[in-house]
Coordinates of C-alpha atoms (C1' of nucleotides) in Angstrom, one line a residue:
Chain A
M1 CA -115.7 -7.4 -125.8
D2 CA -116.4 -4.9 -128.4
N3 CA -118.9 -6.1 -131.2
I4 CA -116.1 -6.1 -133.7
Q5 CA -114.8 -8.9 -131.5
I6 CA -117.6 -10.9 -131.3
A7 CA -118.3 -10.8 -135.0
E8 CA -114.7 -12.0 -135.2
M9 CA -115.7 -15.4 -132.9
F10 CA -118.5 -16.2 -134.9
N11 CA -117.0 -15.8 -138.2
R12 CA -114.1 -17.7 -136.7
M13 CA -116.7 -20.1 -135.0
A14 CA -118.1 -21.2 -138.6
K15 CA -114.6 -21.6 -140.2
L16 CA -114.6 -23.9 -137.7
L17 CA -117.9 -25.6 -138.0
E18 CA -117.5 -25.9 -141.9
F19 CA -114.1 -27.6 -141.1
K20 CA -115.8 -30.0 -139.3
G21 CA -118.3 -30.9 -142.0
E22 CA -121.6 -29.4 -140.5
N23 CA -124.4 -28.3 -141.8
Q24 CA -124.0 -25.2 -144.2
F25 CA -126.9 -23.4 -143.3
K26 CA -125.6 -23.7 -139.6
T27 CA -122.6 -22.6 -140.8
R28 CA -123.3 -19.4 -142.4
A29 CA -126.2 -18.6 -139.4
Y30 CA -123.0 -17.5 -137.6
T31 CA -122.0 -15.5 -140.9
N32 CA -124.7 -13.7 -141.2
A33 CA -124.9 -13.0 -137.6
A34 CA -121.5 -11.8 -137.6
R35 CA -122.3 -9.5 -140.7
S36 CA -125.3 -7.7 -138.7
I37 CA -123.5 -7.5 -135.2
K38 CA -120.5 -5.6 -137.8
G39 CA -123.3 -3.2 -139.1
L40 CA -124.9 -2.5 -136.2
D41 CA -124.4 1.1 -134.4
E42 CA -125.4 0.4 -131.3
E43 CA -122.3 -1.8 -128.9
L44 CA -123.9 -5.3 -128.1
K45 CA -122.9 -4.3 -124.2
V46 CA -125.6 -1.9 -124.0
L47 CA -128.3 -3.9 -126.4
Y48 CA -127.9 -6.5 -123.7
K49 CA -128.0 -4.3 -120.9
E50 CA -131.6 -2.9 -122.5
G51 CA -132.6 -6.7 -123.4
D52 CA -132.3 -5.5 -127.2
L53 CA -130.5 -8.6 -128.1
D54 CA -133.7 -9.6 -130.1
S55 CA -133.8 -6.8 -132.4
I56 CA -130.4 -7.8 -134.1
S57 CA -131.7 -9.2 -137.8
G58 CA -129.7 -13.2 -137.8
V59 CA -129.3 -13.4 -134.0
G60 CA -131.9 -16.0 -132.7
E61 CA -132.4 -17.8 -129.5
A62 CA -129.5 -19.6 -129.4
L63 CA -126.8 -17.1 -131.1
K64 CA -128.4 -14.5 -128.2
S65 CA -127.5 -16.8 -125.3
K66 CA -124.0 -16.8 -127.3
I67 CA -123.8 -13.4 -127.2
T68 CA -124.5 -13.3 -124.0
E69 CA -122.0 -15.4 -122.8
M70 CA -119.2 -14.1 -124.8
L71 CA -120.0 -10.6 -123.1
E72 CA -120.1 -12.0 -119.4
T73 CA -117.0 -14.8 -119.8
G74 CA -115.1 -13.2 -123.5
T75 CA -115.7 -16.9 -124.8
F76 CA -118.3 -19.1 -125.1
D77 CA -118.8 -23.1 -124.7
A78 CA -119.1 -24.3 -128.1
Y79 CA -116.4 -22.3 -129.0
E80 CA -114.2 -23.1 -126.6
K81 CA -115.1 -26.7 -127.3
T82 CA -114.9 -26.9 -130.8
M83 CA -111.3 -25.5 -130.8
S84 CA -109.9 -27.8 -128.2
E85 CA -111.1 -30.7 -131.2
I86 CA -109.1 -28.7 -134.1
P87 CA -105.4 -27.8 -134.1
Q88 CA -104.9 -24.2 -133.6
G89 CA -102.5 -23.9 -137.0
I90 CA -105.8 -25.1 -138.9
I91 CA -107.2 -21.9 -138.8
D92 CA -103.6 -20.2 -140.1
I93 CA -103.9 -22.8 -143.1
M94 CA -107.7 -21.6 -144.0
D95 CA -106.4 -18.3 -144.3
I96 CA -104.1 -19.0 -147.1
P97 CA -105.8 -17.6 -149.9
G98 CA -107.2 -20.3 -152.3
I99 CA -107.6 -22.9 -149.2
G100 CA -111.2 -23.3 -147.3
P101 CA -112.2 -25.6 -145.2
K102 CA -113.0 -28.2 -147.4
M103 CA -108.9 -28.0 -148.7
A104 CA -108.1 -27.6 -144.6
R105 CA -109.7 -30.8 -143.9
L106 CA -108.7 -33.0 -146.5
F107 CA -104.8 -32.5 -145.7
Y108 CA -105.4 -32.9 -142.1
E109 CA -107.2 -36.1 -142.5
K110 CA -105.1 -37.3 -145.7
L111 CA -101.3 -36.1 -144.4
G112 CA -102.2 -35.2 -141.1
V113 CA -101.2 -31.6 -141.9
T114 CA -101.7 -29.2 -138.8
S115 CA -99.5 -25.7 -139.6
V116 CA -98.6 -23.6 -142.2
D117 CA -95.2 -25.0 -142.2
E118 CA -96.1 -28.6 -141.9
L119 CA -98.6 -27.8 -145.1
S120 CA -95.6 -26.1 -147.0
R121 CA -93.1 -29.2 -146.6
A122 CA -95.8 -31.6 -147.9
A123 CA -96.0 -29.7 -151.0
R124 CA -92.6 -29.5 -151.7
E125 CA -92.7 -33.4 -151.0
H126 CA -95.4 -33.8 -153.9
R127 CA -97.3 -35.7 -151.4
I128 CA -100.2 -33.0 -151.8
R129 CA -100.8 -34.0 -155.9
R130 CA -101.4 -37.6 -154.8
L131 CA -105.0 -36.6 -153.2
P132 CA -108.1 -36.8 -154.9
R133 CA -109.0 -33.4 -157.0
M134 CA -105.4 -31.9 -156.4
G135 CA -102.5 -32.2 -158.6
E136 CA -99.4 -30.3 -159.6
K137 CA -100.5 -27.0 -160.6
Q138 CA -102.3 -26.8 -157.1
E139 CA -99.1 -27.8 -154.6
E140 CA -97.5 -24.9 -157.2
K141 CA -100.1 -22.8 -156.3
I142 CA -100.7 -23.5 -152.6
L143 CA -96.8 -22.9 -152.2
R144 CA -97.0 -19.2 -153.8
S145 CA -99.9 -18.1 -151.8
I146 CA -97.9 -19.1 -148.6
V147 CA -95.0 -17.7 -149.1
R148 CA -96.3 -14.0 -150.2
L149 CA -98.7 -14.0 -147.1
Q150 CA -95.7 -14.4 -145.1
G151 CA -93.9 -11.4 -147.4
D152 CA -96.7 -9.4 -146.2
K153 CA -96.7 -7.7 -143.0
D154 CA -100.2 -5.6 -143.4
H155 CA -102.1 -8.5 -144.1
G156 CA -102.3 -7.2 -147.7
R157 CA -104.4 -4.1 -147.3
H158 CA -103.0 -0.8 -148.6
P159 CA -104.2 2.5 -147.9
M160 CA -106.4 3.7 -150.0
A161 CA -104.7 6.8 -151.4
L162 CA -101.9 4.5 -152.3
A163 CA -104.0 2.0 -153.9
M164 CA -105.8 4.7 -155.6
E165 CA -102.6 6.1 -157.9
I166 CA -102.0 2.4 -158.8
A167 CA -105.6 2.0 -160.0
K168 CA -105.4 5.3 -162.1
E169 CA -102.1 4.4 -163.3
I170 CA -103.4 0.7 -164.7
R171 CA -106.8 2.3 -166.1
N172 CA -104.9 5.0 -168.0
E173 CA -102.5 1.7 -169.5
L174 CA -106.0 -0.3 -170.0
C175 CA -107.3 3.0 -171.6
S176 CA -105.0 2.7 -174.4
C177 CA -105.6 -1.1 -175.6
P178 CA -107.5 -0.8 -179.0
H179 CA -110.1 -3.7 -177.6
I180 CA -111.8 -1.4 -174.3
E181 CA -113.5 1.5 -174.4
K182 CA -114.0 2.5 -170.7
V183 CA -112.6 1.6 -167.3
T184 CA -114.1 2.4 -164.1
I185 CA -112.7 1.9 -160.7
A186 CA -115.2 -0.1 -158.2
G187 CA -114.7 -1.8 -155.0
S188 CA -113.6 -0.9 -151.8
L189 CA -111.8 1.7 -153.4
R190 CA -114.6 3.5 -155.1
R191 CA -116.3 3.2 -151.6
K192 CA -113.6 5.0 -150.5
K193 CA -112.8 2.7 -147.7
D194 CA -109.5 3.8 -145.3
T195 CA -107.3 0.9 -146.6
V196 CA -108.4 -1.8 -149.4
G197 CA -107.2 -5.4 -149.6
D198 CA -107.5 -5.4 -153.6
I199 CA -108.0 -2.9 -156.7
D200 CA -111.2 -3.7 -158.6
L201 CA -111.6 -2.2 -161.9
I202 CA -114.7 -2.5 -165.1
A203 CA -114.0 -2.6 -168.9
I204 CA -116.8 -2.3 -171.1
S205 CA -115.2 -4.1 -174.6
S206 CA -116.5 -6.0 -177.3
E207 CA -113.9 -8.6 -177.5
P208 CA -113.7 -9.4 -173.3
E209 CA -111.4 -12.2 -174.3
R210 CA -108.7 -9.8 -176.0
A211 CA -109.6 -7.2 -173.2
I212 CA -108.2 -9.7 -170.2
E213 CA -105.3 -10.5 -172.5
F214 CA -104.3 -7.5 -172.8
F215 CA -104.8 -7.0 -168.9
V216 CA -102.9 -9.6 -167.8
N217 CA -100.1 -9.2 -170.2
M218 CA -99.0 -5.6 -168.7
E219 CA -95.1 -4.9 -168.6
K220 CA -95.8 -4.6 -164.8
V221 CA -97.4 -7.1 -163.9
E222 CA -95.6 -9.7 -161.7
E223 CA -97.8 -13.1 -161.7
I224 CA -101.3 -13.8 -163.0
L225 CA -103.2 -15.3 -160.7
N226 CA -106.1 -16.0 -163.3
S227 CA -107.2 -15.2 -166.5
G228 CA -110.7 -16.3 -168.1
T229 CA -113.2 -15.1 -170.7
S230 CA -114.8 -12.2 -168.8
K231 CA -112.7 -11.7 -165.5
G232 CA -108.7 -11.3 -164.8
S233 CA -106.9 -11.2 -161.7
V234 CA -103.2 -10.0 -161.2
I235 CA -100.6 -9.1 -158.8
Y236 CA -98.5 -5.3 -159.6
P237 CA -95.4 -4.3 -157.5
G238 CA -96.0 -3.2 -154.3
N239 CA -98.3 -6.5 -153.6
Y240 CA -101.2 -5.1 -155.0
H241 CA -104.1 -7.8 -156.0
V242 CA -106.0 -6.5 -159.1
D243 CA -109.3 -7.5 -161.0
L244 CA -110.1 -7.1 -164.1
R245 CA -114.2 -7.5 -164.7
V246 CA -115.0 -7.1 -168.6
V247 CA -118.7 -6.3 -170.1
D248 CA -120.3 -5.4 -172.8
K249 CA -122.4 -1.6 -172.5
E250 CA -125.8 -3.3 -172.2
H251 CA -124.4 -4.9 -168.7
Y252 CA -122.2 -1.7 -167.3
G253 CA -124.6 -0.8 -164.7
S254 CA -125.4 -3.7 -163.3
M255 CA -121.6 -4.9 -163.0
L256 CA -120.4 -1.3 -161.3
Q257 CA -123.1 -2.1 -159.1
H258 CA -122.2 -5.6 -158.3
F259 CA -118.1 -5.1 -158.4
T260 CA -119.2 -1.8 -156.0
G261 CA -120.3 -3.5 -153.0
S262 CA -120.0 -4.2 -150.4
K263 CA -120.7 -7.8 -150.4
E264 CA -123.1 -6.7 -147.1
H265 CA -125.3 -4.3 -149.3
N266 CA -125.5 -6.5 -152.2
I267 CA -126.9 -9.5 -149.8
H268 CA -129.4 -7.0 -148.5
L269 CA -130.6 -5.5 -151.9
R270 CA -130.8 -8.9 -153.7
K271 CA -133.0 -10.1 -150.8
L272 CA -134.9 -6.9 -151.6
A273 CA -135.5 -7.5 -154.9
L274 CA -136.3 -11.4 -154.1
T275 CA -138.9 -9.7 -152.0
K276 CA -140.3 -8.2 -155.5
G277 CA -139.8 -11.4 -156.9
Y278 CA -136.9 -10.6 -158.8
S279 CA -133.3 -11.9 -158.7
L280 CA -130.5 -9.8 -159.0
N281 CA -127.2 -10.5 -160.0
E282 CA -123.9 -8.6 -162.4
Y283 CA -126.1 -9.1 -165.0
G284 CA -129.2 -7.6 -164.0
L285 CA -133.0 -8.0 -162.8
T286 CA -134.1 -11.6 -163.6
N287 CA -137.8 -12.5 -163.0
E288 CA -139.7 -15.7 -161.9
S289 CA -139.9 -16.6 -165.9
G290 CA -136.3 -15.8 -166.7
N291 CA -136.8 -12.6 -168.1
I292 CA -133.8 -10.3 -167.5
T293 CA -134.0 -6.2 -167.0
S294 CA -130.7 -5.2 -167.6
C295 CA -129.1 -2.3 -166.2
T296 CA -126.9 0.1 -168.2
G297 CA -126.6 2.2 -165.7
E298 CA -126.2 1.2 -161.8
E299 CA -129.1 3.6 -160.9
D300 CA -131.2 1.6 -162.7
I301 CA -131.0 -1.0 -159.9
Y302 CA -131.8 1.7 -157.3
E303 CA -134.8 3.1 -159.0
F304 CA -136.1 -0.3 -159.5
L305 CA -135.9 -1.4 -155.8
G306 CA -137.7 1.9 -155.0
L307 CA -134.5 3.4 -153.6
D308 CA -132.3 6.1 -154.3
H309 CA -129.3 6.1 -155.8
L310 CA -127.4 5.7 -152.2
P311 CA -123.9 7.4 -153.2
P312 CA -120.4 4.4 -153.5
E313 CA -119.4 5.9 -150.1
I314 CA -122.4 4.2 -147.5
R315 CA -122.7 0.9 -149.3
E316 CA -121.9 -0.9 -146.2
D317 CA -125.3 -1.9 -144.9
R318 CA -125.3 -0.2 -142.1
G319 CA -128.5 1.2 -142.2
E320 CA -128.7 3.0 -146.1
I321 CA -131.5 1.1 -147.3
E322 CA -133.7 1.7 -144.4
A323 CA -133.0 5.1 -144.8
S324 CA -133.5 5.7 -148.2
L325 CA -136.7 3.5 -147.6
T326 CA -138.1 6.1 -145.3
G327 CA -136.9 8.9 -146.8
N328 CA -134.1 9.5 -144.4
L329 CA -130.9 9.8 -146.1
P330 CA -128.5 12.3 -145.5
R331 CA -127.2 14.7 -148.0
L332 CA -123.3 13.7 -147.8
I333 CA -121.0 16.7 -147.6
E334 CA -118.9 17.2 -150.9
R335 CA -115.9 19.1 -151.5
K336 CA -117.3 22.6 -152.3
D337 CA -118.5 22.9 -148.4
I338 CA -115.2 22.9 -147.6
K339 CA -114.4 27.0 -146.8
G340 CA -111.2 26.9 -145.1
D341 CA -108.4 24.3 -143.4
L342 CA -107.9 24.7 -139.1
H343 CA -104.3 22.7 -139.1
V344 CA -101.4 23.8 -140.9
H345 CA -97.9 23.9 -140.1
S346 CA -95.6 26.7 -141.2
N347 CA -91.7 26.5 -141.2
W348 CA -92.3 27.6 -137.7
S349 CA -92.3 24.5 -136.5
D350 CA -91.7 21.2 -139.0
G351 CA -93.9 22.0 -141.9
A352 CA -91.9 23.5 -145.1
N353 CA -93.9 26.6 -145.7
T354 CA -93.5 29.9 -144.9
M355 CA -97.1 31.3 -143.4
E356 CA -97.6 33.8 -146.5
E357 CA -96.9 30.5 -149.1
L358 CA -99.6 28.5 -147.2
A359 CA -101.6 31.8 -147.4
E360 CA -101.6 32.2 -150.7
A361 CA -102.1 28.4 -151.6
A362 CA -105.4 28.5 -149.3
I363 CA -106.6 31.1 -151.7
Q364 CA -106.0 29.8 -155.1
R365 CA -108.1 26.7 -153.7
G366 CA -111.0 29.3 -152.5
Y367 CA -111.0 29.4 -148.7
E368 CA -111.6 31.9 -146.4
Y369 CA -109.6 31.4 -144.1
I370 CA -107.1 29.1 -143.2
A371 CA -105.8 28.8 -139.5
I372 CA -102.1 28.1 -138.9
T373 CA -101.0 25.8 -136.0
D374 CA -97.7 25.2 -135.6
H375 CA -96.4 22.6 -132.8
S376 CA -95.5 23.5 -128.9
H377 CA -92.1 23.2 -127.5
S378 CA -93.0 19.8 -126.0
T379 CA -93.1 18.3 -129.6
G380 CA -89.0 19.4 -129.8
I381 CA -88.1 17.0 -132.6
A382 CA -90.9 18.7 -135.0
N383 CA -89.2 22.0 -133.5
G384 CA -92.0 23.3 -131.3
L385 CA -92.3 27.2 -130.2
S386 CA -91.5 28.4 -126.9
D387 CA -93.7 30.4 -125.4
R388 CA -91.9 33.4 -126.4
R389 CA -91.8 32.2 -130.1
L390 CA -95.8 31.4 -129.5
Q391 CA -96.1 35.1 -129.1
E392 CA -94.2 36.2 -131.7
H393 CA -96.2 33.6 -134.2
I394 CA -99.2 35.6 -132.8
D395 CA -98.1 39.1 -133.9
E396 CA -96.1 37.9 -137.4
I397 CA -99.9 36.5 -138.2
D398 CA -101.3 40.2 -136.9
R399 CA -98.9 41.5 -139.4
L400 CA -100.1 39.1 -142.2
N401 CA -103.7 39.7 -141.8
E402 CA -103.0 43.4 -142.4
K403 CA -101.3 42.4 -145.4
F404 CA -104.2 39.6 -147.3
D405 CA -107.4 41.1 -147.7
E406 CA -109.0 37.5 -149.3
I407 CA -108.3 35.3 -146.8
K408 CA -108.5 35.5 -142.7
I409 CA -105.2 33.8 -141.0
L410 CA -106.1 32.7 -138.0
S411 CA -103.8 32.1 -134.7
G412 CA -103.3 28.9 -133.6
T413 CA -101.6 25.8 -132.3
E414 CA -102.0 22.3 -131.9
C415 CA -100.7 22.2 -128.3
D416 CA -99.1 19.0 -126.6
I417 CA -101.5 16.8 -123.8
R418 CA -98.8 15.7 -122.3
T419 CA -99.6 12.5 -119.8
D420 CA -101.1 13.9 -117.4
G421 CA -103.4 15.8 -119.3
K422 CA -102.3 19.3 -119.0
L423 CA -101.3 21.4 -121.7
D424 CA -98.0 22.4 -122.7
Y425 CA -98.9 26.8 -122.8
S426 CA -100.8 28.4 -119.8
N427 CA -104.4 29.4 -120.4
D428 CA -103.2 32.9 -120.3
L429 CA -101.1 32.0 -123.3
L430 CA -103.7 30.0 -125.0
E431 CA -106.4 32.5 -124.7
Q432 CA -104.5 34.8 -127.1
L433 CA -105.3 32.3 -130.0
D434 CA -107.8 32.5 -132.0
I435 CA -107.8 28.2 -132.4
V436 CA -106.4 25.8 -129.7
I437 CA -106.1 22.2 -131.5
V438 CA -104.4 19.8 -128.6
A439 CA -102.9 16.5 -129.9
V440 CA -101.4 13.4 -128.0
H441 CA -98.2 12.9 -129.5
A442 CA -95.9 11.5 -126.8
G443 CA -96.8 8.2 -124.3
L444 CA -98.4 6.7 -126.7
E445 CA -98.4 3.8 -124.3
Q446 CA -100.5 4.5 -121.4
D447 CA -103.3 2.6 -120.3
R448 CA -106.5 3.3 -121.1
N449 CA -107.8 4.6 -117.9
K450 CA -105.0 6.8 -117.7
M451 CA -105.2 7.7 -121.8
T452 CA -108.5 8.5 -121.6
K453 CA -108.4 10.2 -118.5
R454 CA -105.7 12.7 -120.4
I455 CA -107.7 13.6 -123.4
V456 CA -110.9 14.2 -121.1
A457 CA -108.9 16.9 -118.9
A458 CA -107.8 18.2 -121.8
L459 CA -111.9 18.7 -123.2
E460 CA -112.5 20.0 -120.1
N461 CA -110.2 22.8 -121.1
E462 CA -112.6 25.9 -121.5
H463 CA -109.4 27.4 -124.2
V464 CA -109.4 24.4 -126.4
D465 CA -111.5 23.8 -129.4
I466 CA -110.3 20.4 -131.5
I467 CA -108.9 17.5 -130.8
A468 CA -106.8 16.9 -133.5
H469 CA -106.1 13.0 -134.6
P470 CA -107.9 11.5 -131.8
T471 CA -107.0 8.4 -131.4
G472 CA -103.1 8.4 -133.0
R473 CA -103.3 5.5 -135.6
K474 CA -101.2 5.3 -138.5
L475 CA -102.3 2.6 -141.2
G476 CA -100.1 0.2 -141.0
K477 CA -98.0 1.1 -138.8
R478 CA -99.6 1.5 -135.6
P479 CA -102.6 1.1 -134.2
A480 CA -104.6 3.3 -132.5
Y481 CA -104.0 4.1 -128.7
D482 CA -106.0 2.4 -125.9
V483 CA -108.9 5.2 -125.0
D484 CA -112.6 4.9 -124.3
M485 CA -114.1 6.7 -127.5
E486 CA -117.6 6.4 -126.2
K487 CA -116.3 8.9 -123.4
V488 CA -114.3 11.2 -125.3
I489 CA -117.7 11.3 -127.4
T490 CA -119.6 12.3 -124.5
V491 CA -117.3 14.3 -122.7
A492 CA -117.0 16.3 -125.8
A493 CA -120.5 16.5 -126.6
E494 CA -120.8 17.8 -122.9
N495 CA -118.2 20.7 -123.8
K496 CA -118.8 21.4 -127.2
K497 CA -115.9 20.8 -128.7
A498 CA -114.9 19.3 -132.2
L499 CA -113.1 15.9 -133.0
E500 CA -110.8 15.9 -136.2
I501 CA -111.0 13.7 -139.2
N502 CA -107.3 14.2 -139.9
S503 CA -107.1 13.7 -143.9
S504 CA -103.6 12.4 -144.3
P505 CA -104.1 9.0 -146.1
W506 CA -101.7 7.9 -143.5
R507 CA -104.0 8.8 -139.9
L508 CA -107.7 9.5 -141.5
D509 CA -108.7 9.8 -137.6
L510 CA -111.0 9.8 -136.4
N511 CA -111.9 6.9 -138.8
D512 CA -115.7 6.4 -140.4
I513 CA -117.5 4.6 -137.1
N514 CA -115.9 7.2 -135.0
A515 CA -116.8 10.1 -136.8
R516 CA -120.6 9.0 -137.1
K517 CA -120.6 7.9 -133.7
A518 CA -119.4 11.7 -132.8
K519 CA -122.0 12.5 -135.4
E520 CA -124.7 10.9 -133.6
H521 CA -123.6 12.6 -130.3
G522 CA -124.3 15.8 -131.9
V523 CA -120.3 17.0 -132.2
M524 CA -119.1 18.8 -134.3
I525 CA -115.9 17.5 -136.9
A526 CA -113.3 19.3 -137.9
I527 CA -111.2 17.6 -141.2
N528 CA -108.2 19.1 -141.6
T529 CA -105.3 18.2 -143.6
D530 CA -102.0 18.8 -140.8
T531 CA -100.3 20.2 -144.0
H532 CA -96.7 20.0 -143.6
T533 CA -95.8 21.0 -147.7
L534 CA -98.5 22.7 -150.0
D535 CA -99.2 19.5 -151.7
H536 CA -100.5 18.1 -148.3
L537 CA -103.8 20.7 -148.7
D538 CA -105.3 18.5 -151.3
N539 CA -105.4 15.6 -148.9
I540 CA -108.8 17.5 -148.1
T541 CA -110.0 14.9 -150.2
F542 CA -109.3 11.7 -148.0
G543 CA -111.0 13.8 -145.3
I544 CA -114.1 14.2 -146.8
D545 CA -113.8 10.8 -148.0
V546 CA -113.9 9.3 -144.6
A547 CA -116.6 12.3 -143.5
R548 CA -119.2 10.8 -146.5
R549 CA -118.1 7.4 -145.0
A550 CA -119.8 8.2 -142.0
W551 CA -122.8 10.4 -143.3
L552 CA -121.6 13.2 -141.9
E553 CA -123.6 16.1 -143.4
A554 CA -122.1 19.5 -144.2
D555 CA -123.8 21.2 -141.0
D556 CA -121.6 19.1 -139.0
V557 CA -119.0 20.1 -139.9
L558 CA -117.2 22.5 -138.2
N559 CA -115.0 24.0 -140.9
T560 CA -117.8 24.4 -143.9
M561 CA -118.9 27.6 -141.9
N562 CA -118.4 31.1 -143.4
L563 CA -116.1 33.0 -141.8
K564 CA -118.4 34.9 -139.5
Q565 CA -120.2 31.9 -138.3
L566 CA -116.6 30.3 -137.4
C567 CA -115.5 33.7 -135.4
S568 CA -118.7 33.9 -133.4
R569 CA -118.5 30.2 -132.6
L570 CA -114.8 30.2 -131.5
G571 CA -115.3 33.3 -130.2
I572 CA -112.9 35.6 -132.4
P573 CA -113.3 39.0 -132.1
K574 CA -114.7 40.5 -135.3
D575 CA -112.4 42.7 -136.9
Chain B
dG1 C1' -129.4 -21.9 -136.6
dC2 C1' -132.5 -18.1 -138.6
dC3 C1' -137.0 -17.6 -140.5
dG4 C1' -142.2 -16.1 -142.0
dT5 C1' -147.8 -10.2 -146.2
dT6 C1' -148.5 -18.1 -149.0
dT7 C1' -144.8 -20.9 -144.5
dT8 C1' -143.7 -22.8 -137.5
dC9 C1' -141.1 -26.8 -141.6
dG10 C1' -138.5 -26.6 -145.4
dG11 C1' -136.0 -23.3 -147.5
dC12 C1' -131.5 -20.1 -146.8
dC13 C1' -127.6 -14.9 -152.8
dC14 C1' -125.3 -15.4 -157.2
dG15 C1' -122.0 -16.2 -160.7
dA16 C1' -116.7 -17.0 -162.7
dC17 C1' -112.6 -18.9 -162.5
dT18 C1' -109.4 -23.0 -161.5
dG19 C1' -107.6 -27.7 -161.3
dT20 C1' -109.4 -31.3 -161.3
dT21 C1' -112.3 -34.6 -163.4
dT22 C1' -115.0 -36.5 -167.8
dT23 C1' -119.8 -33.1 -164.6
dC24 C1' -118.2 -30.3 -160.8
dA25 C1' -116.2 -29.3 -155.9
dG26 C1' -114.1 -25.4 -153.9
dT27 C1' -113.1 -20.5 -153.2
dC28 C1' -113.5 -16.1 -153.8
dG29 C1' -116.0 -12.0 -154.3

DNA sequence: GCCGTTTTCGGCCCGACTGTTTTCAGTCG
C-alpha cells in the first residue's frame, strides 16, 4: 500500500467512526494522521523498514500499529470490524455534498436508508421532511445533490487551465459591478493545483450584500447554492462550483491568505500562531485579550509569524513552513528562466506548423533554442517518420539553421518505446540527432513489472536524453499507467537522464509529487510543451506551475540552461 | 487517539451559511 491509500483508509475510518457517534477527537485523530501521511516525502513502507514510524506527527502508538497492519495485510482489523457493522452504501451517502455522518445516521436509524437510491426514494416520497430538523428544502437540496453527483463523471474536478479561463471570465464580469472594487482568484486555483474542485474568488467591497446579489444573479449562473451577507456559492456552466467571499479593504490580506489555503497549510499556520499566543482566522490575528491585528496584505501574516512570504504554489504543508523557519526555502523557477522548448512537433508528423513557423514563434518568445521532435514510425496515426524521412528531417533542420541566426534548432525525435523496451530507430540513426526524447504511446495496459522494465530499458540506452510524459496520464480521461516511479527515477539518476514535465493542460506529467521526488534524487527535469500548434508554446506556464509546486529551482531544469551549457550537456558539437 | 518550553490530564483550528429552529446543529472549506 502506498501513502495515499493508507491516508484514504484512515479518512474512511474517521467517517465511519463519526457515523457511529464515536468521540469527535478520536475521529479527528484519524483525519489528522491521514493529513500528516499525505504530506510525507518518504514512503511509509520505507519508514516502517527503518523503524521511523514514530517520527510522523499525529501518529501515536495505536495508529502506528494500524499502519504496520496495513503494510503487512492491506487493511487493519478495527477497520474491517467497523465496516462489517455498517452497510456499504452508507459511505456513498456520506459522499453526497451536504450530507455528513450525522445526517447519514439519522436517515439510517429512522428510515432504514442504506444506499443513495434508497435515500433518493425517501426524499421523493417526502419521508425526509418528517424527521427532526429536516424539512421541504432539505429534501430538495438532497435530490439536487444526488442528481449533480450522478451526472458528474470526474467527481467535480476540472483541469486547472480550463478552470482558470472560467475564473477569469467571472472575475471580469464581477469587475463590472459598481459595488466591487477588486476581485482576486484564490483557492487551489491560485496554488495552481493540476486539477481543481471549485473556483474561489475574493472581492473587496464596501457593500458586501449588493456584491453577493450581483454575483448570484449573473446571467450564466445555473443554480444558487447559497447566498449570505458575505459569501455566495453558485453552479456555473460546465458544473463549476464557484464561491465568492466579499471583504472590506482592511481584512483583504488575511482573507486572501485564508482562502488560498491549503487547508493543511492553514491549520499548521494557526497552530504556529497559537504557540505565539495568537489565534489566526480570516479576519487577522487575535491575541489573548481579544485585540485583533487585521492584515491588509497577506505578507503581514507571514511576517508576523516569522516566515517568508510563501509562494501560493507550495502552501500544502509539505515542509514549506519548516523550510522557511530554517531558511531553507527554494528560489522557485520562473517563466523568465526558460531558455527554450525541447519537445515540439512540426507538420512532418502530426503538428500543424512548419519548422520555420515554429522557429519564428520561438524567437518571438525570446528562446535561444527549440528542438523539433517529431514522432517515430510506430505512431503511424501521427504520421511518424520512417528512417528515410528522419534523415531528410535532419537535413531540413541543417538547412534552416543556416538561415536563422537568432535561434538554434535542435534536430530531435519523440521516439516510441516499444512494448519490449526497444526503440523505433537504430542507435546509428539516434546518434545523428541532437536530442532524443522517448515515450510510451501504445501498450498502456502492460503490468507494472513489464512497464517498468520497458522504461528502464529505454533509460539505459546511451543516446536517450529525456523521457516524455513519464506516467502517461490524461486528466479526466485515463489514469497513469502502472509503473514503479521510484525505480524509474533511480535509474534516471544513475544514467543522468532527464524526465519531462509535459505542460499540456491535459497531461501535466510528471505531476508535482513525482517531479519533487525526481529533484530529490538529483534528476534533471525538462519542462516541455509537446506543441502541436503555435499557441501550445504558451502552455509552458502550466508546466512551470507544476515545477514550482514541486519546489524546483532554475538549476533543476534542463531548459533553463543557455545554449552553450545545453550543447555541452547533450554532447552536441559547437558550430 | 494524540500530545506536552505552565500540563502525563485535559485539552484538541476557526468561522459562514443553511434550515431548522426560537438558539443551534450540521456541513463545509
